[in-house]
mmCIF file with all atom_site columns, C-alpha atoms in Angstrom:
data_model
loop_
_atom_site.group_PDB
_atom_site.id
_atom_site.type_symbol
_atom_site.label_atom_id
_atom_site.label_alt_id
_atom_site.label_comp_id
_atom_site.label_asym_id
_atom_site.label_entity_id
_atom_site.label_seq_id
_atom_site.pdbx_PDB_ins_code
_atom_site.Cartn_x
_atom_site.Cartn_y
_atom_site.Cartn_z
_atom_site.occupancy
_atom_site.B_iso_or_equiv
_atom_site.pdbx_formal_charge
_atom_site.auth_seq_id
_atom_site.auth_comp_id
_atom_site.auth_asym_id
_atom_site.auth_atom_id
_atom_site.pdbx_PDB_model_num
ATOM 1   C CA . ALA A 1 1   ? 0.000   0.000   0.000   1.00 52.00 ? 8   ALA A CA 1
ATOM 2   C CA . SER A 1 2   ? 1.146   3.531   -0.653  1.00 60.00 ? 9   SER A CA 1
ATOM 3   C CA . GLY A 1 3   ? 2.967   4.921   2.353   1.00 64.00 ? 10  GLY A CA 1
ATOM 4   C CA . SER A 1 4   ? 3.141   1.596   4.139   1.00 66.00 ? 11  SER A CA 1
ATOM 5   C CA . LEU A 1 5   ? 6.177   0.553   6.108   1.00 70.00 ? 12  LEU A CA 1
ATOM 6   C CA . PRO A 1 6   ? 8.032   -2.685  5.444   1.00 66.00 ? 13  PRO A CA 1
ATOM 7   C CA . ILE A 1 7   ? 7.854   -5.250  8.216   1.00 67.00 ? 14  ILE A CA 1
ATOM 8   C CA . GLU A 1 8   ? 10.051  -8.197  9.042   1.00 70.00 ? 15  GLU A CA 1
ATOM 9   C CA . VAL A 1 9   ? 8.161   -11.411 9.697   1.00 66.00 ? 16  VAL A CA 1
ATOM 10  C CA . GLY A 1 10  ? 9.784   -13.784 12.177  1.00 76.00 ? 17  GLY A CA 1
ATOM 11  C CA . VAL A 1 11  ? 9.477   -16.880 9.984   1.00 81.00 ? 18  VAL A CA 1
ATOM 12  C CA . ASP A 1 12  ? 11.664  -18.443 7.324   1.00 88.00 ? 19  ASP A CA 1
ATOM 13  C CA . PRO A 1 13  ? 9.293   -20.189 4.877   1.00 94.00 ? 20  PRO A CA 1
ATOM 14  C CA . GLU A 1 14  ? 10.512  -23.342 3.147   1.00 96.00 ? 21  GLU A CA 1
ATOM 15  C CA . PRO A 1 15  ? 10.458  -23.034 -0.668  1.00 97.00 ? 22  PRO A CA 1
ATOM 16  C CA . LEU A 1 16  ? 8.430   -25.792 -2.374  1.00 97.00 ? 23  LEU A CA 1
ATOM 17  C CA . SER A 1 17  ? 9.159   -26.642 -6.007  1.00 96.00 ? 24  SER A CA 1
ATOM 18  C CA . TRP A 1 18  ? 6.225   -27.043 -8.392  1.00 97.00 ? 25  TRP A CA 1
ATOM 19  C CA . ASP A 1 19  ? 6.069   -28.407 -11.938 1.00 96.00 ? 26  ASP A CA 1
ATOM 20  C CA . GLY A 1 20  ? 2.773   -26.730 -12.871 1.00 97.00 ? 27  GLY A CA 1
ATOM 21  C CA . THR A 1 21  ? 0.540   -29.742 -12.251 1.00 98.00 ? 28  THR A CA 1
ATOM 22  C CA . GLY A 1 22  ? -1.873  -30.865 -9.553  1.00 98.00 ? 29  GLY A CA 1
ATOM 23  C CA . THR A 1 23  ? -5.320  -32.179 -8.746  1.00 99.00 ? 30  THR A CA 1
ATOM 24  C CA . VAL A 1 24  ? -8.188  -29.955 -7.579  1.00 99.00 ? 31  VAL A CA 1
ATOM 25  C CA . VAL A 1 25  ? -8.943  -30.609 -3.888  1.00 98.00 ? 32  VAL A CA 1
ATOM 26  C CA . GLU A 1 26  ? -11.212 -27.656 -3.074  1.00 97.00 ? 33  GLU A CA 1
ATOM 27  C CA . THR A 1 27  ? -13.213 -25.045 -5.008  1.00 97.00 ? 34  THR A CA 1
ATOM 28  C CA . GLY A 1 28  ? -15.174 -21.855 -4.462  1.00 95.00 ? 35  GLY A CA 1
ATOM 29  C CA . ASP A 1 29  ? -17.067 -19.488 -6.753  1.00 93.00 ? 36  ASP A CA 1
ATOM 30  C CA . THR A 1 30  ? -13.890 -17.713 -7.854  1.00 96.00 ? 37  THR A CA 1
ATOM 31  C CA . TRP A 1 31  ? -11.060 -20.116 -7.011  1.00 97.00 ? 38  TRP A CA 1
ATOM 32  C CA . ALA A 1 32  ? -9.737  -23.666 -7.063  1.00 98.00 ? 39  ALA A CA 1
ATOM 33  C CA . ARG A 1 33  ? -7.006  -25.094 -4.813  1.00 98.00 ? 40  ARG A CA 1
ATOM 34  C CA . LEU A 1 34  ? -4.680  -27.830 -6.012  1.00 98.00 ? 41  LEU A CA 1
ATOM 35  C CA . ASP A 1 35  ? -2.978  -30.556 -3.993  1.00 98.00 ? 42  ASP A CA 1
ATOM 36  C CA . ALA A 1 36  ? 0.457   -29.490 -5.214  1.00 98.00 ? 43  ALA A CA 1
ATOM 37  C CA . PRO A 1 37  ? 2.939   -28.612 -4.092  1.00 98.00 ? 44  PRO A CA 1
ATOM 38  C CA . ALA A 1 38  ? 2.102   -30.516 -0.923  1.00 96.00 ? 45  ALA A CA 1
ATOM 39  C CA . HIS A 1 39  ? 3.159   -29.315 2.531   1.00 97.00 ? 46  HIS A CA 1
ATOM 40  C CA . PRO A 1 40  ? 5.893   -31.713 3.742   1.00 97.00 ? 47  PRO A CA 1
ATOM 41  C CA . ASP A 1 41  ? 5.129   -31.181 7.461   1.00 96.00 ? 48  ASP A CA 1
ATOM 42  C CA . PRO A 1 42  ? 1.627   -29.706 8.043   1.00 96.00 ? 49  PRO A CA 1
ATOM 43  C CA . GLY A 1 43  ? 1.583   -27.579 11.178  1.00 96.00 ? 50  GLY A CA 1
ATOM 44  C CA . GLY A 1 44  ? 5.352   -27.757 11.577  1.00 95.00 ? 51  GLY A CA 1
ATOM 45  C CA . HIS A 1 45  ? 6.521   -24.672 9.693   1.00 95.00 ? 52  HIS A CA 1
ATOM 46  C CA . PHE A 1 46  ? 5.601   -22.198 6.948   1.00 96.00 ? 53  PHE A CA 1
ATOM 47  C CA . VAL A 1 47  ? 6.038   -23.054 3.263   1.00 97.00 ? 54  VAL A CA 1
ATOM 48  C CA . GLY A 1 48  ? 5.491   -21.215 -0.015  1.00 97.00 ? 55  GLY A CA 1
ATOM 49  C CA . LEU A 1 49  ? 6.018   -21.507 -3.758  1.00 98.00 ? 56  LEU A CA 1
ATOM 50  C CA . ALA A 1 50  ? 9.737   -21.719 -4.553  1.00 97.00 ? 57  ALA A CA 1
ATOM 51  C CA . SER A 1 51  ? 11.396  -19.162 -6.791  1.00 95.00 ? 58  SER A CA 1
ATOM 52  C CA . ASP A 1 52  ? 15.171  -19.199 -7.126  1.00 88.00 ? 59  ASP A CA 1
ATOM 53  C CA . SER A 1 53  ? 16.177  -19.588 -3.449  1.00 88.00 ? 60  SER A CA 1
ATOM 54  C CA . GLY A 1 54  ? 13.170  -17.745 -2.009  1.00 94.00 ? 61  GLY A CA 1
ATOM 55  C CA . VAL A 1 55  ? 9.369   -17.892 -1.801  1.00 96.00 ? 62  VAL A CA 1
ATOM 56  C CA . LEU A 1 56  ? 6.955   -15.812 -3.918  1.00 97.00 ? 63  LEU A CA 1
ATOM 57  C CA . ASP A 1 57  ? 4.144   -13.803 -2.310  1.00 95.00 ? 64  ASP A CA 1
ATOM 58  C CA . GLY A 1 58  ? 1.255   -11.761 -3.707  1.00 95.00 ? 65  GLY A CA 1
ATOM 59  C CA . GLY A 1 59  ? -1.259  -12.126 -6.510  1.00 96.00 ? 66  GLY A CA 1
ATOM 60  C CA . PHE A 1 60  ? 0.278   -13.128 -9.816  1.00 98.00 ? 67  PHE A CA 1
ATOM 61  C CA . PRO A 1 61  ? -0.257  -11.353 -12.178 1.00 96.00 ? 68  PRO A CA 1
ATOM 62  C CA . HIS A 1 62  ? -3.431  -9.641  -10.908 1.00 95.00 ? 69  HIS A CA 1
ATOM 63  C CA . TYR A 1 63  ? -1.601  -7.513  -8.294  1.00 94.00 ? 70  TYR A CA 1
ATOM 64  C CA . ASP A 1 64  ? 0.688   -4.765  -9.572  1.00 91.00 ? 71  ASP A CA 1
ATOM 65  C CA . CYS A 1 65  ? 3.650   -6.397  -7.880  1.00 94.00 ? 72  CYS A CA 1
ATOM 66  C CA . GLY A 1 66  ? 4.592   -9.195  -5.522  1.00 96.00 ? 73  GLY A CA 1
ATOM 67  C CA . GLY A 1 67  ? 7.325   -10.164 -3.128  1.00 94.00 ? 74  GLY A CA 1
ATOM 68  C CA . LEU A 1 68  ? 10.222  -12.581 -2.898  1.00 95.00 ? 75  LEU A CA 1
ATOM 69  C CA . LEU A 1 69  ? 10.808  -13.748 0.664   1.00 93.00 ? 76  LEU A CA 1
ATOM 70  C CA . GLY A 1 70  ? 14.046  -15.336 1.817   1.00 90.00 ? 77  GLY A CA 1
ATOM 71  C CA . GLY A 1 71  ? 16.310  -14.162 -0.971  1.00 87.00 ? 78  GLY A CA 1
ATOM 72  C CA . GLY A 1 72  ? 16.973  -14.921 -4.589  1.00 90.00 ? 79  GLY A CA 1
ATOM 73  C CA . ASP A 1 73  ? 17.415  -12.947 -7.778  1.00 93.00 ? 80  ASP A CA 1
ATOM 74  C CA . ARG A 1 74  ? 14.764  -14.442 -10.076 1.00 95.00 ? 81  ARG A CA 1
ATOM 75  C CA . ALA A 1 75  ? 10.958  -14.659 -10.003 1.00 96.00 ? 82  ALA A CA 1
ATOM 76  C CA . LEU A 1 76  ? 9.972   -18.038 -11.467 1.00 96.00 ? 83  LEU A CA 1
ATOM 77  C CA . ILE A 1 77  ? 6.696   -19.952 -11.565 1.00 96.00 ? 84  ILE A CA 1
ATOM 78  C CA . ALA A 1 78  ? 6.821   -23.516 -12.904 1.00 91.00 ? 85  ALA A CA 1
ATOM 79  C CA . GLY A 1 79  ? 10.076  -22.707 -14.700 1.00 91.00 ? 86  GLY A CA 1
ATOM 80  C CA . THR A 1 80  ? 8.896   -19.479 -16.357 1.00 94.00 ? 87  THR A CA 1
ATOM 81  C CA . GLU A 1 81  ? 10.457  -16.125 -15.461 1.00 96.00 ? 88  GLU A CA 1
ATOM 82  C CA . VAL A 1 82  ? 7.475   -13.987 -14.418 1.00 97.00 ? 89  VAL A CA 1
ATOM 83  C CA . GLY A 1 83  ? 8.939   -10.783 -13.035 1.00 96.00 ? 90  GLY A CA 1
ATOM 84  C CA . THR A 1 84  ? 11.893  -8.551  -12.271 1.00 96.00 ? 91  THR A CA 1
ATOM 85  C CA . VAL A 1 85  ? 13.279  -8.738  -8.732  1.00 96.00 ? 92  VAL A CA 1
ATOM 86  C CA . SER A 1 86  ? 14.545  -5.677  -6.849  1.00 95.00 ? 93  SER A CA 1
ATOM 87  C CA . GLY A 1 87  ? 15.372  -6.546  -3.247  1.00 92.00 ? 94  GLY A CA 1
ATOM 88  C CA . ARG A 1 88  ? 12.217  -8.155  -1.853  1.00 91.00 ? 95  ARG A CA 1
ATOM 89  C CA . ASP A 1 89  ? 9.944   -6.629  -4.515  1.00 95.00 ? 96  ASP A CA 1
ATOM 90  C CA . VAL A 1 90  ? 8.864   -8.287  -7.761  1.00 97.00 ? 97  VAL A CA 1
ATOM 91  C CA . ALA A 1 91  ? 7.470   -6.289  -10.698 1.00 97.00 ? 98  ALA A CA 1
ATOM 92  C CA . TRP A 1 92  ? 5.362   -8.812  -12.615 1.00 97.00 ? 99  TRP A CA 1
ATOM 93  C CA . HIS A 1 93  ? 5.852   -9.193  -16.367 1.00 97.00 ? 100 HIS A CA 1
ATOM 94  C CA . ASP A 1 94  ? 2.817   -9.069  -18.662 1.00 96.00 ? 101 ASP A CA 1
ATOM 95  C CA . CYS A 1 95  ? 1.791   -12.716 -18.287 1.00 97.00 ? 102 CYS A CA 1
ATOM 96  C CA . THR A 1 96  ? -1.224  -14.955 -18.763 1.00 97.00 ? 103 THR A CA 1
ATOM 97  C CA . VAL A 1 97  ? -1.974  -17.953 -16.550 1.00 97.00 ? 104 VAL A CA 1
ATOM 98  C CA . ARG A 1 98  ? -3.867  -20.890 -18.064 1.00 97.00 ? 105 ARG A CA 1
ATOM 99  C CA . ALA A 1 99  ? -5.381  -23.947 -16.392 1.00 97.00 ? 106 ALA A CA 1
ATOM 100 C CA . ASN A 1 100 ? -5.836  -26.846 -18.814 1.00 97.00 ? 107 ASN A CA 1
ATOM 101 C CA . GLY A 1 101 ? -5.554  -24.323 -21.645 1.00 96.00 ? 108 GLY A CA 1
ATOM 102 C CA . ASP A 1 102 ? -8.211  -21.915 -20.319 1.00 96.00 ? 109 ASP A CA 1
ATOM 103 C CA . PRO A 1 103 ? -7.152  -18.454 -19.072 1.00 96.00 ? 110 PRO A CA 1
ATOM 104 C CA . VAL A 1 104 ? -7.605  -17.707 -15.364 1.00 97.00 ? 111 VAL A CA 1
ATOM 105 C CA . ARG A 1 105 ? -7.100  -14.437 -13.496 1.00 97.00 ? 112 ARG A CA 1
ATOM 106 C CA . GLY A 1 106 ? -3.994  -15.683 -11.739 1.00 98.00 ? 113 GLY A CA 1
ATOM 107 C CA . ILE A 1 107 ? -2.364  -17.502 -8.856  1.00 98.00 ? 114 ILE A CA 1
ATOM 108 C CA . ALA A 1 108 ? -2.770  -16.457 -5.220  1.00 98.00 ? 115 ALA A CA 1
ATOM 109 C CA . LEU A 1 109 ? 0.769   -16.713 -3.813  1.00 97.00 ? 116 LEU A CA 1
ATOM 110 C CA . PHE A 1 110 ? 0.983   -17.086 -0.037  1.00 95.00 ? 117 PHE A CA 1
ATOM 111 C CA . CYS A 1 111 ? 2.753   -18.879 2.795   1.00 95.00 ? 118 CYS A CA 1
ATOM 112 C CA . GLY A 1 112 ? 0.933   -21.635 4.659   1.00 96.00 ? 119 GLY A CA 1
ATOM 113 C CA . LYS A 1 113 ? 1.677   -23.497 7.874   1.00 96.00 ? 120 LYS A CA 1
ATOM 114 C CA . ASP A 1 114 ? -1.111  -26.064 8.194   1.00 96.00 ? 121 ASP A CA 1
ATOM 115 C CA . ALA A 1 115 ? -1.746  -26.836 4.524   1.00 95.00 ? 122 ALA A CA 1
ATOM 116 C CA . PHE A 1 116 ? -0.551  -25.746 1.107   1.00 97.00 ? 123 PHE A CA 1
ATOM 117 C CA . GLY A 1 117 ? -1.368  -26.043 -2.574  1.00 97.00 ? 124 GLY A CA 1
ATOM 118 C CA . ILE A 1 118 ? -1.551  -23.665 -5.518  1.00 98.00 ? 125 ILE A CA 1
ATOM 119 C CA . LYS A 1 119 ? -4.700  -21.524 -5.488  1.00 98.00 ? 126 LYS A CA 1
ATOM 120 C CA . LEU A 1 120 ? -5.980  -20.467 -8.903  1.00 98.00 ? 127 LEU A CA 1
ATOM 121 C CA . VAL A 1 121 ? -8.265  -17.417 -8.915  1.00 98.00 ? 128 VAL A CA 1
ATOM 122 C CA . GLY A 1 122 ? -10.619 -15.877 -11.455 1.00 95.00 ? 129 GLY A CA 1
ATOM 123 C CA . GLU A 1 123 ? -14.150 -14.849 -12.310 1.00 91.00 ? 130 GLU A CA 1
ATOM 124 C CA . ARG A 1 124 ? -14.971 -18.202 -13.879 1.00 84.00 ? 131 ARG A CA 1
ATOM 125 C CA . ILE A 1 125 ? -12.852 -21.114 -12.726 1.00 91.00 ? 132 ILE A CA 1
ATOM 126 C CA . ASP A 1 126 ? -14.471 -24.163 -14.314 1.00 91.00 ? 133 ASP A CA 1
ATOM 127 C CA . LEU A 1 127 ? -12.577 -26.896 -12.462 1.00 96.00 ? 134 LEU A CA 1
ATOM 128 C CA . ARG A 1 128 ? -14.031 -29.695 -10.342 1.00 97.00 ? 135 ARG A CA 1
ATOM 129 C CA . VAL A 1 129 ? -12.696 -31.511 -7.286  1.00 98.00 ? 136 VAL A CA 1
ATOM 130 C CA . GLY A 1 130 ? -10.677 -34.514 -8.455  1.00 98.00 ? 137 GLY A CA 1
ATOM 131 C CA . GLU A 1 131 ? -9.824  -32.980 -11.836 1.00 98.00 ? 138 GLU A CA 1
ATOM 132 C CA . GLY A 1 132 ? -6.180  -33.037 -12.957 1.00 99.00 ? 139 GLY A CA 1
ATOM 133 C CA . VAL A 1 133 ? -4.809  -29.609 -13.877 1.00 98.00 ? 140 VAL A CA 1
ATOM 134 C CA . THR A 1 134 ? -1.816  -28.415 -15.865 1.00 98.00 ? 141 THR A CA 1
ATOM 135 C CA . VAL A 1 135 ? -1.011  -24.742 -15.306 1.00 98.00 ? 142 VAL A CA 1
ATOM 136 C CA . THR A 1 136 ? 0.999   -22.860 -17.917 1.00 97.00 ? 143 THR A CA 1
ATOM 137 C CA . VAL A 1 137 ? 2.313   -19.319 -17.831 1.00 97.00 ? 144 VAL A CA 1
ATOM 138 C CA . GLY A 1 138 ? 2.929   -17.240 -20.943 1.00 96.00 ? 145 GLY A CA 1
ATOM 139 C CA . CYS A 1 139 ? 4.718   -13.898 -20.680 1.00 94.00 ? 146 CYS A CA 1
ATOM 140 C CA . GLY A 1 140 ? 4.875   -11.333 -23.476 1.00 82.00 ? 147 GLY A CA 1
ATOM 141 C CA . SER A 1 141 ? 4.904   -13.142 -26.800 1.00 54.00 ? 148 SER A CA 1
ATOM 142 C CA . ARG A 1 142 ? 6.137   -16.383 -25.198 1.00 43.00 ? 149 ARG A CA 1
ATOM 143 C CA . THR A 1 143 ? 3.817   -19.169 -24.041 1.00 44.00 ? 150 THR A CA 1
ATOM 144 C CA . ASP A 1 144 ? 6.104   -21.228 -21.799 1.00 43.00 ? 151 ASP A CA 1
#
């Protein structure tokens, strides 16, 4: 937020790698949560989506920018470079997220302690519990 002060959070989230695939385990009107990447120790410590040597935070690409917690120089989602890193800040590239080939608004990036899994968000997420999902990210003229 404009004028906000940075804060230091007293946790060191574990980065979890993700290959862009998963199975839907929960849905709502505007979101679907996948089972991957799975939390290796639910309740034990915080985890988040790995990027370089850190963890991504924020709404990709539907927020103006995001964050990279724990260090690193690159913002990557499922192997695709999705932003420019400056310190802890990430300026998202112009990217499109697709689930099984259909565009979605984006990915809600967060840290979780009790459970984890990629959360896809959008106006019309047409995915059902139990459905296998492949998420792809295309930035600029590329469709990685």
